């Protein structure tokens, strides 16, 4: 334990560590503030003027507007929303046209937009997947078949995207059948907020990789390793202590950073919105049976797991490479590789099994939960979020064991 405390102190005394961890904590606040600042809405006044609300004022105003539609997303409620929309368009013309009154748009259309998005998607063209025109949909048909149409649309999408893999189609259909219905809808958090959660996890992971890269290799360069290796516990025990101390720092820093980030978001947007079904914020046919509060927890835990996998790989490279710069450069390439692989190849084994597969941009865990990507082995199909999380869980102990082994076998040149 004394050796563990000394190693903690040694890491934290490094100027690089203090600067990078300070940056990580600052970004936790800054990147939580950004999606809040992006919120805006035009508010019509009684005298005919318009006030543009931003930030917290816009969030509060939107919350009041959505109060009439929040709660269970029943077929009857969706039908009434469609009737309201069609009546307004018949009376005032297209909403996108310049003649549509702003006050009518704000008071009648804005509160029902989340419901209308789902209708257009549920009644999409089976062949192309293009959303239906709201004016062409019969309200009574919505009342009778809304959730049945959602399931049919999912089957159409899976047939188009996984036409050669019946097992993927079947698994997606079975998973969607377990989603709780009716969906829940409460005003609040936007997609931007969740994008910034993932972006923060990516930046935090890169900062931690920069801290972890010199853990072993720096002592190879300075020659301190030659002295430590000659002591009683200078090999396996020292390697385990270094790994335990560094990962403890990273875990505590991540928990603090992501907690502050989520607290700021939830305080700004309100906690009621966390009861909203995943499907109401992203796609009406998404597969996860979770709400936004559960999504925050999954992203935080999944981000922590992917970060630890990336750090474990970095520690292995640090124990393997002779200098910290080489370890850092290779580690950064590995961290960024899933993003480039996903851009070039789409969902593939390369983009899903690397340590940092769950963090990034379009390849991150959030977007994999929202997409319908399956990878295949023979006649079996596996949903990409499962592959990402299982791969990271396996890689953490594997890379840590390899780091210990590499350190113990390191030979001074």
XYZ file of C-alpha atoms in Angstrom:
413
model
C 0.000 0.000 0.000
C 2.874 2.367 0.758
C 4.339 1.723 -2.695
C 0.895 2.375 -4.207
C 0.583 5.741 -2.428
C 4.085 6.744 -3.513
C 3.266 5.897 -7.124
C 0.045 7.925 -6.942
C 2.015 10.872 -5.585
C 4.701 10.480 -8.263
C 2.156 10.556 -11.095
C 0.222 13.505 -9.669
C 3.399 15.525 -9.097
C 4.074 15.508 -12.824
C 3.320 18.878 -14.412
C 1.978 17.134 -17.514
C -0.504 15.138 -15.440
C -1.723 18.175 -13.499
C -2.157 20.284 -16.633
C -3.976 17.584 -18.609
C -6.294 16.642 -15.737
C -7.073 20.324 -15.168
C -7.924 20.682 -18.850
C -10.171 17.617 -18.597
C -12.089 19.101 -15.656
C -12.432 22.470 -17.386
C -13.741 20.819 -20.545
C -16.287 18.931 -18.452
C -17.949 22.243 -17.630
C -17.380 23.940 -20.969
C -18.682 21.081 -23.106
C -21.780 20.769 -20.912
C -22.459 24.492 -21.347
C -22.221 24.452 -25.162
C -25.428 22.462 -25.954
C -27.263 24.634 -23.430
C -26.078 27.791 -25.199
C -27.203 26.383 -28.584
C -30.857 26.315 -27.499
C -32.880 29.163 -29.013
C -36.453 29.982 -30.013
C -38.395 33.011 -31.247
C -41.088 34.154 -28.845
C -43.920 36.308 -30.263
C -45.043 39.169 -28.008
C -48.550 40.565 -27.594
C -47.588 43.804 -29.382
C -46.506 41.874 -32.486
C -42.774 42.047 -31.860
C -40.528 39.006 -31.576
C -38.100 38.189 -28.780
C -35.331 35.677 -29.435
C -34.701 33.538 -26.373
C -31.409 31.716 -25.887
C -29.910 29.289 -23.409
C -31.794 28.630 -20.173
C -34.590 31.041 -21.106
C -35.229 29.120 -24.342
C -35.180 25.790 -22.504
C -37.729 27.005 -19.965
C -39.985 28.431 -22.690
C -39.857 25.173 -24.673
C -40.611 23.194 -21.518
C -43.827 25.198 -21.060
C -44.787 24.701 -24.707
C -44.338 20.918 -24.528
C -46.327 20.624 -21.309
C -49.517 19.871 -23.280
C -48.027 16.876 -25.126
C -45.767 15.277 -22.536
C -46.465 11.873 -21.048
C -47.605 8.692 -22.816
C -47.348 8.807 -26.619
C -50.710 7.150 -27.280
C -52.086 6.578 -30.764
C -54.957 8.942 -29.929
C -52.540 11.720 -28.970
C -50.568 11.207 -32.178
C -53.783 11.312 -34.194
C -54.821 14.635 -32.624
C -51.377 16.083 -33.323
C -51.691 15.108 -36.988
C -55.177 16.629 -37.214
C -53.886 19.867 -35.690
C -51.017 19.995 -38.174
C -53.229 19.304 -41.190
C -55.809 21.897 -40.116
C -53.101 24.559 -39.710
C -51.579 23.810 -43.114
C -54.994 23.919 -44.799
C -55.727 27.264 -43.173
C -52.355 29.029 -43.452
C -50.405 27.126 -46.104
C -47.070 25.354 -45.853
C -45.179 25.806 -42.581
C -41.984 26.380 -44.552
C -43.609 29.201 -46.444
C -43.185 32.807 -45.412
C -46.909 33.329 -44.873
C -47.323 30.917 -41.973
C -47.894 32.961 -38.779
C -45.079 32.651 -36.265
C -47.416 32.681 -33.267
C -49.405 29.760 -34.714
C -46.209 27.859 -35.407
C -44.945 28.390 -31.857
C -48.220 27.714 -30.051
C -49.598 24.814 -32.112
C -46.879 23.205 -34.246
C -43.741 23.313 -32.072
C -45.308 21.311 -29.186
C -46.373 18.477 -31.512
C -43.246 18.248 -33.672
C -41.779 15.211 -31.815
C -45.055 13.356 -32.354
C -45.201 14.309 -36.024
C -41.615 13.171 -36.659
C -42.577 9.698 -35.537
C -45.694 9.634 -37.748
C -43.772 10.547 -40.871
C -41.229 7.845 -40.120
C -43.728 5.119 -39.217
C -45.646 5.587 -42.480
C -42.500 5.746 -44.623
C -42.290 4.156 -48.070
C -41.434 0.432 -47.563
C -39.134 0.336 -50.590
C -37.127 3.534 -50.147
C -37.552 4.293 -46.436
C -38.450 7.917 -47.256
C -40.727 9.532 -44.692
C -44.334 10.064 -45.699
C -45.810 13.512 -46.282
C -47.899 14.398 -43.244
C -50.713 15.772 -45.398
C -51.048 12.394 -47.139
C -51.551 10.371 -43.949
C -55.060 9.516 -42.794
C -55.532 10.398 -39.059
C -57.859 7.473 -38.404
C -55.256 5.094 -39.785
C -52.751 6.526 -37.293
C -55.111 5.840 -34.408
C -55.678 2.262 -35.505
C -52.189 1.202 -36.612
C -49.536 3.584 -35.229
C -47.387 1.096 -33.298
C -48.042 -1.673 -35.814
C -46.724 0.655 -38.528
C -43.619 1.321 -36.434
C -42.863 -2.395 -36.284
C -43.539 -2.780 -40.016
C -41.190 0.105 -40.797
C -38.414 -1.519 -38.743
C -38.858 -4.762 -40.678
C -38.701 -2.812 -43.963
C -35.505 -1.043 -42.883
C -33.850 -4.296 -41.804
C -34.803 -5.991 -45.081
C -33.197 -3.117 -46.984
C -30.056 -2.862 -44.827
C -29.543 -6.560 -43.996
C -31.131 -8.192 -47.022
C -28.719 -11.140 -47.040
C -28.815 -11.780 -43.292
C -32.138 -13.137 -42.058
C -30.718 -13.675 -38.561
C -30.073 -9.927 -38.193
C -33.598 -9.129 -39.348
C -35.057 -11.599 -36.877
C -32.962 -10.391 -33.932
C -33.845 -6.755 -34.602
C -37.554 -7.582 -34.819
C -37.440 -9.570 -31.580
C -35.529 -6.817 -29.794
C -37.964 -4.130 -30.934
C -40.915 -6.219 -29.772
C -39.535 -5.913 -26.206
C -39.497 -2.099 -26.291
C -42.031 -0.627 -23.858
C -45.021 1.022 -25.516
C -46.525 3.552 -25.490
C -43.374 5.629 -25.643
C -42.754 8.441 -23.162
C -42.160 12.058 -24.187
C -41.006 14.933 -21.981
C -39.489 18.220 -23.119
C -35.844 18.843 -22.490
C -32.519 17.436 -23.606
C -31.547 17.690 -27.265
C -29.463 15.395 -29.463
C -26.650 17.956 -29.246
C -26.346 17.327 -25.513
C -25.710 13.620 -26.060
C -23.284 14.345 -28.893
C -21.261 16.477 -26.488
C -21.281 13.737 -23.859
C -19.592 11.447 -26.372
C -17.252 14.193 -27.568
C -16.185 14.872 -23.980
C -15.459 11.167 -23.418
C -13.319 11.139 -26.587
C -11.296 14.209 -25.562
C -10.926 12.907 -21.996
C -9.630 9.566 -23.290
C -7.041 11.272 -25.492
C -5.818 13.323 -22.515
C -5.530 10.177 -20.388
C -3.591 8.405 -23.142
C -1.134 11.316 -23.123
C -0.714 10.875 -19.350
C -0.357 7.087 -19.538
C 2.164 6.924 -22.386
C 5.247 7.768 -20.230
C 4.301 5.599 -17.220
C 6.849 2.894 -18.108
C 8.755 4.219 -21.108
C 9.853 7.451 -19.438
C 11.853 5.477 -16.891
C 13.476 3.509 -19.703
C 14.728 6.818 -21.123
C 15.981 8.265 -17.829
C 17.634 5.044 -16.708
C 15.654 4.978 -13.443
C 14.238 1.627 -14.494
C 17.683 0.012 -14.227
C 17.856 0.961 -10.543
C 14.270 0.008 -9.708
C 14.574 -3.324 -11.461
C 17.380 -4.332 -9.089
C 15.202 -3.895 -5.971
C 13.255 -6.670 -4.221
C 9.906 -5.750 -5.771
C 11.243 -4.065 -8.889
C 9.519 -6.199 -11.482
C 6.053 -7.777 -11.221
C 4.971 -5.991 -8.045
C 6.222 -2.621 -9.278
C 4.501 -3.098 -12.639
C 1.202 -3.985 -10.962
C 1.553 -0.999 -8.631
C 2.192 1.392 -11.518
C -0.813 0.053 -13.405
C -3.073 0.148 -10.325
C -2.054 3.696 -9.412
C -2.498 5.121 -12.905
C -5.832 3.404 -13.582
C -7.133 4.534 -10.180
C -6.315 8.144 -11.082
C -7.966 7.804 -14.489
C -11.122 6.178 -13.097
C -11.561 8.779 -10.353
C -10.915 11.636 -12.777
C -13.390 10.190 -15.296
C -16.089 9.693 -12.655
C -15.627 13.263 -11.431
C -15.572 14.744 -14.926
C -18.568 12.880 -16.326
C -20.569 13.447 -13.118
C -20.029 17.211 -13.288
C -20.856 17.172 -17.003
C -24.130 15.269 -16.551
C -25.166 17.270 -13.483
C -24.862 20.534 -15.416
C -26.909 19.130 -18.313
C -29.611 17.664 -16.085
C -29.915 20.801 -13.972
C -30.266 22.938 -17.105
C -32.669 20.751 -19.096
C -34.537 19.333 -16.110
C -34.713 15.782 -14.840
C -38.227 15.103 -16.172
C -36.838 14.793 -19.705
C -34.799 11.775 -18.605
C -38.035 9.751 -18.650
C -38.318 10.266 -22.426
C -38.037 7.083 -24.468
C -34.887 6.699 -26.559
C -37.080 6.358 -29.657
C -38.627 9.816 -29.228
C -35.302 11.624 -29.422
C -33.668 9.603 -32.189
C -35.657 7.229 -34.401
C -39.096 5.816 -33.706
C -37.774 2.351 -34.589
C -34.608 2.335 -32.456
C -33.913 -0.992 -30.746
C -32.829 -0.114 -27.151
C -35.582 -0.408 -24.547
C -34.271 2.510 -22.467
C -35.076 6.092 -21.560
C -32.705 9.074 -21.686
C -31.702 8.695 -18.050
C -30.664 5.100 -18.670
C -28.911 6.235 -21.848
C -26.747 8.638 -19.815
C -25.725 5.788 -17.518
C -24.937 3.466 -20.451
C -22.852 6.115 -22.210
C -20.946 6.901 -19.006
C -20.215 3.242 -18.175
C -19.517 2.339 -21.800
C -17.229 5.360 -22.104
C -15.378 4.359 -18.947
C -14.918 0.816 -20.258
C -13.651 2.007 -23.661
C -11.350 4.534 -21.985
C -9.898 1.815 -19.743
C -9.356 -0.426 -22.775
C -7.524 2.419 -24.528
C -5.452 3.165 -21.413
C -4.616 -0.526 -20.989
C -3.374 -0.661 -24.564
C -1.317 2.499 -23.956
C 0.245 1.020 -20.807
C 1.193 -2.083 -22.776
C 2.818 0.071 -25.461
C 4.545 2.139 -22.782
C 6.036 -1.051 -21.321
C 6.990 -2.282 -24.784
C 8.450 0.869 -26.379
C 11.816 2.317 -25.449
C 10.694 5.955 -25.393
C 7.479 7.741 -24.420
C 7.076 9.594 -27.724
C 6.818 6.350 -29.693
C 4.331 4.937 -27.175
C 2.255 8.120 -27.361
C 2.158 8.290 -31.150
C 1.193 4.638 -31.586
C -1.453 4.971 -28.860
C -3.014 8.022 -30.517
C -3.154 6.202 -33.848
C -4.956 3.277 -32.198
C -7.392 5.614 -30.412
C -8.282 7.429 -33.633
C -8.243 4.386 -35.929
C -11.890 3.293 -35.330
C -13.101 6.724 -36.493
C -11.148 6.490 -39.755
C -12.075 2.836 -40.231
C -15.772 3.613 -39.750
C -15.577 6.513 -42.208
C -13.882 4.349 -44.825
C -15.556 0.969 -44.280
C -18.702 1.660 -42.276
C -19.523 -0.746 -39.458
C -16.847 -3.450 -39.596
C -14.937 -5.713 -37.260
C -11.986 -3.312 -37.390
C -14.075 -0.353 -36.220
C -15.782 -2.392 -33.470
C -13.098 -4.493 -31.784
C -10.313 -1.935 -31.296
C -9.965 -0.641 -27.706
C -11.421 2.798 -28.492
C -14.293 1.500 -30.653
C -16.915 2.882 -28.254
C -15.591 6.450 -28.342
C -15.273 8.752 -31.309
C -17.620 10.538 -33.686
C -19.994 8.597 -35.942
C -18.603 5.289 -34.687
C -19.258 5.928 -30.988
C -21.533 3.901 -28.733
C -24.383 6.432 -28.931
C -24.665 6.186 -32.698
C -24.282 2.417 -32.669
C -27.221 2.241 -30.260
C -29.226 4.448 -32.618
C -28.257 2.534 -35.776
C -29.069 -0.943 -37.037
C -25.568 -2.243 -37.700
C -24.939 -5.979 -37.362
C -21.743 -7.922 -38.000
C -21.847 -11.517 -39.128
C -19.973 -14.776 -38.599
C -21.394 -17.585 -40.674
C -25.120 -17.581 -40.063
C -24.878 -15.633 -36.809
C -25.393 -11.868 -36.477
C -24.239 -9.606 -33.650
C -25.413 -6.067 -32.881
C -22.428 -3.695 -32.908
C -22.965 -2.179 -29.407
C -22.612 -5.664 -27.919
C -19.414 -6.280 -29.892
C -17.917 -2.963 -28.764
C -18.612 -3.523 -25.072
C -17.611 -7.208 -24.989
C -14.387 -6.498 -26.902
C -13.426 -3.682 -24.507
C -14.187 -5.850 -21.459
C -11.873 -8.566 -22.808
C -9.116 -6.161 -23.860
C -8.724 -4.458 -20.475
C -7.316 -7.503 -18.597
C -5.488 -8.814 -21.668
C -3.541 -5.598 -22.293
C -2.813 -5.116 -18.588
C -1.360 -8.624 -18.347
C 0.686 -7.972 -21.469
C 1.927 -4.707 -19.925
C 3.133 -6.527 -16.797
C 4.760 -9.257 -18.874
C 6.482 -6.752 -21.189
C 7.803 -4.725 -18.283
C 9.176 -7.783 -16.524
C 10.919 -8.970 -19.705
C 12.261 -5.569 -20.710
C 16.007 -5.610 -21.312
C 18.130 -2.488 -21.032
C 19.861 -1.804 -24.358
